[in-house]
Amino acid sequence: MLNKMIKFLDLKRINEQYAEEVIEAIIKVVNSGWYILGEEVRKFEEEFAEYCGVKHCIGVGNGLDALRLIIKAYKELGVFNEGDEIIVPANTYIASILAISDNNLKPVLVEPDEDTYLINPEEIEKNITENTKAIMVVHLYGQVCEMEKIWSIAEKYDLKVIEDCAQAHGAIYKGKKTGNLGDAAGFSFFPSKNLGALGDGGAVTTNDDMLADVVKHLRNYGSVKKYIHDYKGVNSRLDEMQAAVLRIKLRYLDKEIRKRREVARFYIKGIKNTLIKLPLYKDMDPLYYDRHVWHLFVIRTERRDDLQKYLAENGIETLIHYPIPPHKQKAYKELNYLKLPVTEKLSKEILSIPIYPYMLPDEIEKVIETLNSFN
C-alpha cells in the first residue's frame, strides 16, 4: 500500500520523460541569441497548425490572450462591435468570459447539459437575440462539444463559432481536431494542460487568412514590421524558449492522450460506489471515443466536501473545477442576479481526481479502492 500522497498532477514526473530533449532545446535557444519571435516560434506555429489541421497558428502569451485577440481581431475587421453579444457556457473557467467582457462585448451565459457538463445547444438557441454575433464553445475537461448541432445553429443565425480549446488539445470530432471546429480557436499551454509549456503560453488557430493576419499584428503591438503599427495592439507573444519546449512535447502528445484514456478506462471500470457519479463516456462508440482527451477526470457526489476530506485523509490530492461559477464571482457582480441552477448545482458536487499520463498502477488502484470504500 502506498504511504505517500498521490498528487493531483505530478508535473515533475511528466516532464522527466523528455528532460534531456528539453534541456538541449533550451540551450540551443540560449546560444542562438534570439529570444522573441524567432525560428522556434515559427516552427512551432507550423507544426501545431499541421497537427490541428488548420492553415494558421499564431503563438501568443497565454490562453486568455488567445481568446481576447480573436475577439479584438473580429472588432478590427468590423465583424463585432462593442455591445454585441457572445453566447458562452456558464459552466466554465472565468477566462472564457473575461475575453468577451474585456473587449466590451456582452457575455450571455447559458446552462450546460447536466450529464456532459458542456454547453447545451438547446439553451444556445433560446438565448439568441438580434445582438448575438458568436457562440463560444468550451471543450471542458477535454471533451468536445456537440459541434454538429452548434454548427447548425451558427449557420441558421449567421454566427461565428469560437472554440476555447484550453483543455482539449488533440480531441477529435468527426475526423477533425479541436482548433479546426469553428471559425477560430484559442489554446492555452499553461504547464498543467495536456500540451503544457514550462510557463505561460497560448495560440490562436484558424483557417481565416484575414483574421490570422490581424491577430499576428495585434499580438506584437499592432505591428508585423518594426515601428510600423497598423492597429492598437498589445504585447502578447509566445517566446522562443516556450516554443522550443512545446515543439518537443507536441511529439509526445498523442501518446500521452492514449495513456490518459487508459487511466480513465480503469477508473470507469473500477469505481463502483453508488454515491459517486462518473463522467458520461460512451466507451464502446467509436465515433465518441476520440472526443475526450481526459484533461480532467471529474466525478460528482452530493457529499463532495466529505469525499474530498476523506480522500485527503487517505493521501489522495483532489481539486474542484470550479467551486464558484463566474456569474457568482465578485468580478462579475453585474451578473450575480442570474439564476443558473444546473451550473450552480454542479459547482457544489464536482470533484476532480488525479489523472495524468504517467500515473503508476498502484496509484490508480489506490484511488479506485479509496473511492469505493467511501460511505
GROMACS .gro file of C-alpha atoms in nm:
model
  375
    1MET     CA    1   0.000   0.000   0.000
    2LEU     CA    2   0.125   0.346  -0.090
    3ASN     CA    3   0.220   0.569   0.201
    4LYS     CA    4   0.299   0.892   0.019
    5MET     CA    5   0.048   1.145  -0.108
    6ILE     CA    6  -0.083   1.080  -0.459
    7LYS     CA    7  -0.051   1.417  -0.629
    8PHE     CA    8  -0.338   1.553  -0.830
    9LEU     CA    9  -0.088   1.621  -1.109
   10ASP     CA   10   0.282   1.541  -1.095
   11LEU     CA   11   0.439   1.780  -1.346
   12LYS     CA   12   0.790   1.683  -1.241
   13ARG     CA   13   0.722   1.320  -1.329
   14ILE     CA   14   0.566   1.417  -1.661
   15ASN     CA   15   0.850   1.648  -1.766
   16GLU     CA   16   1.116   1.398  -1.664
   17GLN     CA   17   1.010   1.189  -1.962
   18TYR     CA   18   1.171   1.433  -2.205
   19ALA     CA   19   1.400   1.634  -1.976
   20GLU     CA   20   1.716   1.576  -2.181
   21GLU     CA   21   1.550   1.690  -2.502
   22VAL     CA   22   1.404   1.996  -2.331
   23ILE     CA   23   1.737   2.098  -2.178
   24GLU     CA   24   1.910   2.056  -2.514
   25ALA     CA   25   1.641   2.270  -2.683
   26ILE     CA   26   1.670   2.544  -2.418
   27ILE     CA   27   2.048   2.556  -2.454
   28LYS     CA   28   2.004   2.585  -2.830
   29VAL     CA   29   1.774   2.886  -2.783
   30VAL     CA   30   2.013   3.048  -2.534
   31ASN     CA   31   2.304   3.004  -2.773
   32SER     CA   32   2.104   3.138  -3.068
   33GLY     CA   33   2.091   3.488  -2.920
   34TRP     CA   34   1.733   3.533  -3.050
   35TYR     CA   35   1.457   3.510  -2.790
   36ILE     CA   36   1.137   3.669  -2.927
   37LEU     CA   37   0.951   3.570  -3.248
   38GLY     CA   38   1.231   3.365  -3.395
   39GLU     CA   39   1.271   3.027  -3.559
   40GLU     CA   40   1.135   2.820  -3.269
   41VAL     CA   41   0.805   3.012  -3.266
   42ARG     CA   42   0.778   2.994  -3.645
   43LYS     CA   43   0.841   2.619  -3.649
   44PHE     CA   44   0.604   2.552  -3.361
   45GLU     CA   45   0.331   2.753  -3.533
   46GLU     CA   46   0.378   2.544  -3.848
   47GLU     CA   47   0.383   2.215  -3.657
   48PHE     CA   48   0.084   2.292  -3.437
   49ALA     CA   49  -0.117   2.419  -3.736
   50GLU     CA   50  -0.043   2.092  -3.914
   51TYR     CA   51  -0.135   1.893  -3.601
   52CYS     CA   52  -0.471   2.071  -3.573
   53GLY     CA   53  -0.532   2.055  -3.947
   54VAL     CA   54  -0.560   2.433  -3.997
   55LYS     CA   55  -0.391   2.690  -4.218
   56HIS     CA   56  -0.276   2.924  -3.943
   57CYS     CA   57  -0.139   2.910  -3.590
   58ILE     CA   58  -0.030   3.230  -3.415
   59GLY     CA   59   0.161   3.189  -3.088
   60VAL     CA   60   0.057   3.430  -2.813
   61GLY     CA   61   0.131   3.492  -2.447
   62ASN     CA   62  -0.137   3.275  -2.286
   63GLY     CA   63  -0.477   3.115  -2.334
   64LEU     CA   64  -0.676   3.419  -2.220
   65ASP     CA   65  -0.495   3.639  -2.469
   66ALA     CA   66  -0.566   3.388  -2.745
   67LEU     CA   67  -0.941   3.436  -2.692
   68ARG     CA   68  -0.911   3.811  -2.631
   69LEU     CA   69  -0.717   3.860  -2.954
   70ILE     CA   70  -0.965   3.660  -3.163
   71ILE     CA   71  -1.247   3.888  -3.048
   72LYS     CA   72  -1.033   4.201  -3.080
   73ALA     CA   73  -0.938   4.100  -3.436
   74TYR     CA   74  -1.304   4.050  -3.529
   75LYS     CA   75  -1.370   4.401  -3.398
   76GLU     CA   76  -1.091   4.540  -3.614
   77LEU     CA   77  -1.243   4.360  -3.913
   78GLY     CA   78  -1.586   4.508  -3.840
   79VAL     CA   79  -1.744   4.169  -3.766
   80PHE     CA   80  -1.804   4.255  -3.399
   81ASN     CA   81  -1.887   4.589  -3.242
   82GLU     CA   82  -1.890   4.700  -2.879
   83GLY     CA   83  -2.211   4.590  -2.712
   84ASP     CA   84  -2.256   4.283  -2.931
   85GLU     CA   85  -2.337   3.957  -2.753
   86ILE     CA   86  -2.140   3.633  -2.744
   87ILE     CA   87  -2.306   3.322  -2.605
   88VAL     CA   88  -2.077   3.133  -2.367
   89PRO     CA   89  -2.129   2.842  -2.126
   90ALA     CA   90  -2.193   2.937  -1.764
   91ASN     CA   91  -2.003   2.627  -1.653
   92THR     CA   92  -1.650   2.730  -1.747
   93TYR     CA   93  -1.334   2.891  -1.615
   94ILE     CA   94  -1.364   3.268  -1.588
   95ALA     CA   95  -1.112   3.326  -1.872
   96SER     CA   96  -1.375   3.239  -2.133
   97ILE     CA   97  -1.592   3.523  -2.008
   98LEU     CA   98  -1.309   3.768  -1.939
   99ALA     CA   99  -1.211   3.752  -2.305
  100ILE     CA  100  -1.557   3.877  -2.402
  101SER     CA  101  -1.606   4.150  -2.145
  102ASP     CA  102  -1.251   4.277  -2.185
  103ASN     CA  103  -1.343   4.364  -2.546
  104ASN     CA  104  -1.656   4.549  -2.430
  105LEU     CA  105  -1.886   4.282  -2.566
  106LYS     CA  106  -2.159   4.122  -2.360
  107PRO     CA  107  -2.121   3.761  -2.240
  108VAL     CA  108  -2.454   3.577  -2.243
  109LEU     CA  109  -2.422   3.280  -2.009
  110VAL     CA  110  -2.615   2.963  -2.085
  111GLU     CA  111  -2.656   2.640  -1.893
  112PRO     CA  112  -2.464   2.320  -1.963
  113ASP     CA  113  -2.603   1.974  -2.027
  114GLU     CA  114  -2.619   1.818  -1.680
  115ASP     CA  115  -2.470   1.488  -1.798
  116THR     CA  116  -2.178   1.610  -2.011
  117TYR     CA  117  -2.121   1.947  -1.836
  118LEU     CA  118  -2.076   2.101  -2.183
  119ILE     CA  119  -2.276   2.388  -2.332
  120ASN     CA  120  -2.633   2.279  -2.408
  121PRO     CA  121  -2.722   2.351  -2.773
  122GLU     CA  122  -3.091   2.386  -2.685
  123GLU     CA  123  -3.005   2.664  -2.439
  124ILE     CA  124  -2.795   2.839  -2.703
  125GLU     CA  125  -3.087   2.888  -2.938
  126LYS     CA  126  -3.314   3.012  -2.658
  127ASN     CA  127  -3.069   3.294  -2.582
  128ILE     CA  128  -3.003   3.426  -2.932
  129THR     CA  129  -3.107   3.788  -2.991
  130GLU     CA  130  -3.058   4.039  -3.272
  131ASN     CA  131  -2.734   4.141  -3.095
  132THR     CA  132  -2.583   3.790  -3.089
  133LYS     CA  133  -2.273   3.767  -3.307
  134ALA     CA  134  -2.097   3.450  -3.192
  135ILE     CA  135  -2.105   3.130  -2.990
  136MET     CA  136  -1.802   3.049  -2.778
  137VAL     CA  137  -1.783   2.677  -2.711
  138VAL     CA  138  -1.564   2.540  -2.433
  139HIS     CA  139  -1.443   2.182  -2.473
  140LEU     CA  140  -1.445   2.142  -2.097
  141TYR     CA  141  -1.235   1.881  -1.915
  142GLY     CA  142  -1.107   1.754  -2.252
  143GLN     CA  143  -1.440   1.661  -2.410
  144VAL     CA  144  -1.560   1.805  -2.742
  145CYS     CA  145  -1.896   1.984  -2.750
  146GLU     CA  146  -2.189   1.871  -2.968
  147MET     CA  147  -2.049   2.059  -3.265
  148GLU     CA  148  -2.289   1.939  -3.534
  149LYS     CA  149  -2.584   2.092  -3.350
  150ILE     CA  150  -2.383   2.408  -3.282
  151TRP     CA  151  -2.275   2.441  -3.646
  152SER     CA  152  -2.639   2.416  -3.749
  153ILE     CA  153  -2.740   2.695  -3.509
  154ALA     CA  154  -2.448   2.913  -3.618
  155GLU     CA  155  -2.538   2.873  -3.983
  156LYS     CA  156  -2.905   2.943  -3.918
  157TYR     CA  157  -2.833   3.273  -3.741
  158ASP     CA  158  -2.509   3.367  -3.924
  159LEU     CA  159  -2.292   3.348  -3.610
  160LYS     CA  160  -1.920   3.299  -3.565
  161VAL     CA  161  -1.805   2.995  -3.366
  162ILE     CA  162  -1.507   3.049  -3.137
  163GLU     CA  163  -1.353   2.747  -2.965
  164ASP     CA  164  -1.199   2.762  -2.619
  165CYS     CA  165  -0.963   2.466  -2.651
  166ALA     CA  166  -0.761   2.525  -2.335
  167GLN     CA  167  -0.841   2.176  -2.203
  168ALA     CA  168  -0.883   1.978  -2.524
  169HIS     CA  169  -0.560   1.964  -2.725
  170GLY     CA  170  -0.583   1.669  -2.963
  171ALA     CA  171  -0.950   1.582  -2.916
  172ILE     CA  172  -1.126   1.483  -3.240
  173TYR     CA  173  -1.483   1.532  -3.363
  174LYS     CA  174  -1.589   1.360  -3.687
  175GLY     CA  175  -1.235   1.345  -3.819
  176LYS     CA  176  -1.133   1.698  -3.725
  177LYS     CA  177  -0.927   1.807  -3.427
  178THR     CA  178  -1.022   2.082  -3.186
  179GLY     CA  179  -0.886   2.408  -3.314
  180ASN     CA  180  -1.042   2.326  -3.651
  181LEU     CA  181  -1.407   2.303  -3.544
  182GLY     CA  182  -1.503   2.669  -3.565
  183ASP     CA  183  -1.402   2.999  -3.722
  184ALA     CA  184  -1.116   3.045  -3.476
  185ALA     CA  185  -0.984   2.879  -3.161
  186GLY     CA  186  -0.782   2.974  -2.856
  187PHE     CA  187  -0.540   2.734  -2.686
  188SER     CA  188  -0.361   2.757  -2.354
  189PHE     CA  189  -0.023   2.596  -2.291
  190PHE     CA  190  -0.026   2.655  -1.914
  191PRO     CA  191   0.201   2.391  -1.755
  192SER     CA  192  -0.088   2.173  -1.634
  193LYS     CA  193  -0.250   2.141  -1.979
  194ASN     CA  194  -0.227   1.823  -2.186
  195LEU     CA  195   0.021   2.016  -2.401
  196GLY     CA  196   0.188   2.230  -2.138
  197ALA     CA  197   0.484   2.466  -2.155
  198LEU     CA  198   0.724   2.539  -1.871
  199GLY     CA  199   0.548   2.870  -1.815
  200ASP     CA  200   0.266   3.060  -1.982
  201GLY     CA  201   0.187   3.032  -2.350
  202GLY     CA  202  -0.105   3.020  -2.590
  203ALA     CA  203  -0.205   3.012  -2.955
  204VAL     CA  204  -0.479   3.108  -3.196
  205THR     CA  205  -0.569   2.866  -3.476
  206THR     CA  206  -0.787   2.948  -3.776
  207ASN     CA  207  -0.841   2.892  -4.148
  208ASP     CA  208  -0.935   3.259  -4.195
  209ASP     CA  209  -0.646   3.440  -4.368
  210MET     CA  210  -0.765   3.789  -4.273
  211LEU     CA  211  -0.825   3.702  -3.910
  212ALA     CA  212  -0.484   3.537  -3.884
  213ASP     CA  213  -0.316   3.843  -4.029
  214VAL     CA  214  -0.486   4.078  -3.783
  215VAL     CA  215  -0.409   3.855  -3.482
  216LYS     CA  216  -0.046   3.838  -3.592
  217HIS     CA  217  -0.035   4.218  -3.590
  218LEU     CA  218  -0.225   4.258  -3.264
  219ARG     CA  219  -0.003   4.025  -3.060
  220ASN     CA  220   0.300   4.242  -3.143
  221TYR     CA  221   0.192   4.599  -3.067
  222GLY     CA  222  -0.023   4.604  -3.383
  223SER     CA  223   0.285   4.559  -3.598
  224VAL     CA  224   0.443   4.299  -3.826
  225LYS     CA  225   0.713   4.538  -3.950
  226LYS     CA  226   0.923   4.712  -3.686
  227TYR     CA  227   0.795   5.059  -3.597
  228ILE     CA  228   0.503   5.033  -3.841
  229HIS     CA  229   0.178   4.994  -3.645
  230ASP     CA  230  -0.145   4.921  -3.829
  231TYR     CA  231  -0.354   4.852  -3.517
  232LYS     CA  232  -0.362   4.945  -3.149
  233GLY     CA  233  -0.216   4.614  -3.045
  234VAL     CA  234  -0.083   4.451  -2.730
  235ASN     CA  235   0.231   4.267  -2.625
  236SER     CA  236   0.134   3.901  -2.621
  237ARG     CA  237   0.392   3.681  -2.788
  238LEU     CA  238   0.480   3.317  -2.736
  239ASP     CA  239   0.851   3.332  -2.657
  240GLU     CA  240   1.125   3.124  -2.815
  241MET     CA  241   1.202   2.921  -2.504
  242GLN     CA  242   0.843   2.805  -2.456
  243ALA     CA  243   0.802   2.735  -2.828
  244ALA     CA  244   1.112   2.514  -2.820
  245VAL     CA  245   0.971   2.319  -2.524
  246LEU     CA  246   0.630   2.286  -2.688
  247ARG     CA  247   0.779   2.154  -3.011
  248ILE     CA  248   0.928   1.863  -2.815
  249LYS     CA  249   0.618   1.795  -2.608
  250LEU     CA  250   0.392   1.807  -2.915
  251ARG     CA  251   0.568   1.494  -3.042
  252TYR     CA  252   0.454   1.308  -2.728
  253LEU     CA  253   0.100   1.446  -2.712
  254ASP     CA  254  -0.090   1.165  -2.884
  255LYS     CA  255   0.098   0.901  -2.683
  256GLU     CA  256   0.011   1.082  -2.361
  257ILE     CA  257  -0.355   1.115  -2.464
  258ARG     CA  258  -0.366   0.736  -2.505
  259LYS     CA  259  -0.223   0.697  -2.155
  260ARG     CA  260  -0.482   0.937  -2.013
  261ARG     CA  261  -0.754   0.729  -2.176
  262GLU     CA  262  -0.612   0.415  -2.018
  263VAL     CA  263  -0.630   0.572  -1.671
  264ALA     CA  264  -0.985   0.692  -1.740
  265ARG     CA  265  -1.088   0.344  -1.851
  266PHE     CA  266  -0.951   0.193  -1.529
  267TYR     CA  267  -1.149   0.447  -1.327
  268ILE     CA  268  -1.472   0.391  -1.518
  269LYS     CA  269  -1.448   0.014  -1.488
  270GLY     CA  270  -1.323   0.012  -1.129
  271ILE     CA  271  -1.523   0.278  -0.943
  272LYS     CA  272  -1.844   0.112  -0.824
  273ASN     CA  273  -1.956   0.338  -0.540
  274THR     CA  274  -2.321   0.433  -0.599
  275LEU     CA  275  -2.268   0.762  -0.410
  276ILE     CA  276  -2.041   0.873  -0.694
  277LYS     CA  277  -2.149   0.974  -1.045
  278LEU     CA  278  -1.887   0.904  -1.310
  279PRO     CA  279  -1.832   1.111  -1.626
  280LEU     CA  280  -2.059   1.025  -1.917
  281TYR     CA  281  -1.841   0.831  -2.159
  282LYS     CA  282  -1.968   0.617  -2.444
  283ASP     CA  283  -1.667   0.389  -2.438
  284MET     CA  284  -1.800   0.148  -2.699
  285ASP     CA  285  -1.894   0.414  -2.955
  286PRO     CA  286  -1.601   0.465  -3.197
  287LEU     CA  287  -1.748   0.799  -3.307
  288TYR     CA  288  -1.731   0.919  -2.947
  289TYR     CA  289  -1.400   0.771  -2.833
  290ASP     CA  290  -1.168   1.037  -2.976
  291ARG     CA  291  -1.384   1.321  -2.844
  292HIS     CA  292  -1.236   1.301  -2.495
  293VAL     CA  293  -0.869   1.356  -2.408
  294TRP     CA  294  -0.926   1.348  -2.030
  295HIS     CA  295  -0.754   1.668  -1.926
  296LEU     CA  296  -0.956   1.620  -1.608
  297PHE     CA  297  -1.149   1.327  -1.462
  298VAL     CA  298  -1.444   1.487  -1.285
  299ILE     CA  299  -1.675   1.290  -1.058
  300ARG     CA  300  -1.987   1.409  -0.877
  301THR     CA  301  -2.143   1.347  -0.539
  302GLU     CA  302  -2.388   1.530  -0.315
  303ARG     CA  303  -2.132   1.479  -0.037
  304ARG     CA  304  -1.844   1.642  -0.224
  305ASP     CA  305  -1.680   1.812   0.075
  306ASP     CA  306  -1.694   1.492   0.283
  307LEU     CA  307  -1.544   1.293  -0.004
  308GLN     CA  308  -1.266   1.543  -0.065
  309LYS     CA  309  -1.174   1.536   0.304
  310TYR     CA  310  -1.184   1.154   0.308
  311LEU     CA  311  -0.954   1.132   0.006
  312ALA     CA  312  -0.709   1.380   0.159
  313GLU     CA  313  -0.701   1.179   0.482
  314ASN     CA  314  -0.611   0.876   0.271
  315GLY     CA  315  -0.331   1.051   0.084
  316ILE     CA  316  -0.508   1.150  -0.238
  317GLU     CA  317  -0.496   1.508  -0.360
  318THR     CA  318  -0.801   1.647  -0.544
  319LEU     CA  319  -0.918   1.980  -0.686
  320ILE     CA  320  -1.252   2.140  -0.773
  321HIS     CA  321  -1.306   2.271  -1.125
  322TYR     CA  322  -1.473   2.510  -1.039
  323PRO     CA  323  -1.607   2.588  -0.690
  324ILE     CA  324  -1.764   2.928  -0.772
  325PRO     CA  325  -1.930   2.987  -1.111
  326PRO     CA  326  -1.828   3.305  -1.297
  327HIS     CA  327  -2.172   3.463  -1.252
  328LYS     CA  328  -2.134   3.438  -0.873
  329GLN     CA  329  -1.790   3.598  -0.864
  330LYS     CA  330  -1.738   3.948  -0.724
  331ALA     CA  331  -1.563   4.039  -1.051
  332TYR     CA  332  -1.896   3.994  -1.230
  333LYS     CA  333  -2.127   4.149  -0.974
  334GLU     CA  334  -2.345   4.270  -1.262
  335LEU     CA  335  -2.422   3.901  -1.330
  336ASN     CA  336  -2.477   3.796  -0.968
  337TYR     CA  337  -2.854   3.821  -1.016
  338LEU     CA  338  -2.855   3.533  -1.267
  339LYS     CA  339  -3.012   3.206  -1.163
  340LEU     CA  340  -2.841   2.916  -1.338
  341PRO     CA  341  -2.941   2.613  -1.132
  342VAL     CA  342  -2.758   2.345  -1.331
  343THR     CA  343  -2.429   2.533  -1.319
  344GLU     CA  344  -2.473   2.614  -0.952
  345LYS     CA  345  -2.557   2.252  -0.867
  346LEU     CA  346  -2.250   2.125  -1.050
  347SER     CA  347  -2.025   2.368  -0.864
  348LYS     CA  348  -2.135   2.210  -0.536
  349GLU     CA  349  -2.096   1.845  -0.647
  350ILE     CA  350  -1.798   1.816  -0.882
  351LEU     CA  351  -1.458   1.688  -0.776
  352SER     CA  352  -1.152   1.628  -0.996
  353ILE     CA  353  -0.943   1.324  -0.907
  354PRO     CA  354  -0.583   1.257  -1.019
  355ILE     CA  355  -0.530   1.176  -1.386
  356TYR     CA  356  -0.215   1.218  -1.589
  357PRO     CA  357  -0.015   1.005  -1.835
  358TYR     CA  358   0.245   0.861  -1.602
  359MET     CA  359   0.038   0.757  -1.301
  360LEU     CA  360   0.160   0.428  -1.157
  361PRO     CA  361  -0.072   0.123  -1.150
  362ASP     CA  362  -0.073   0.110  -0.769
  363GLU     CA  363  -0.164   0.480  -0.755
  364ILE     CA  364  -0.461   0.425  -0.985
  365GLU     CA  365  -0.567   0.123  -0.782
  366LYS     CA  366  -0.544   0.313  -0.455
  367VAL     CA  367  -0.764   0.593  -0.591
  368ILE     CA  368  -1.024   0.336  -0.702
  369GLU     CA  369  -1.014   0.144  -0.373
  370THR     CA  370  -1.041   0.460  -0.165
  371LEU     CA  371  -1.337   0.592  -0.364
  372ASN     CA  372  -1.513   0.256  -0.335
  373SER     CA  373  -1.462   0.249   0.045
  374PHE     CA  374  -1.623   0.592   0.096
  375ASN     CA  375  -1.963   0.567   0.267
   0.00000   0.00000   0.00000
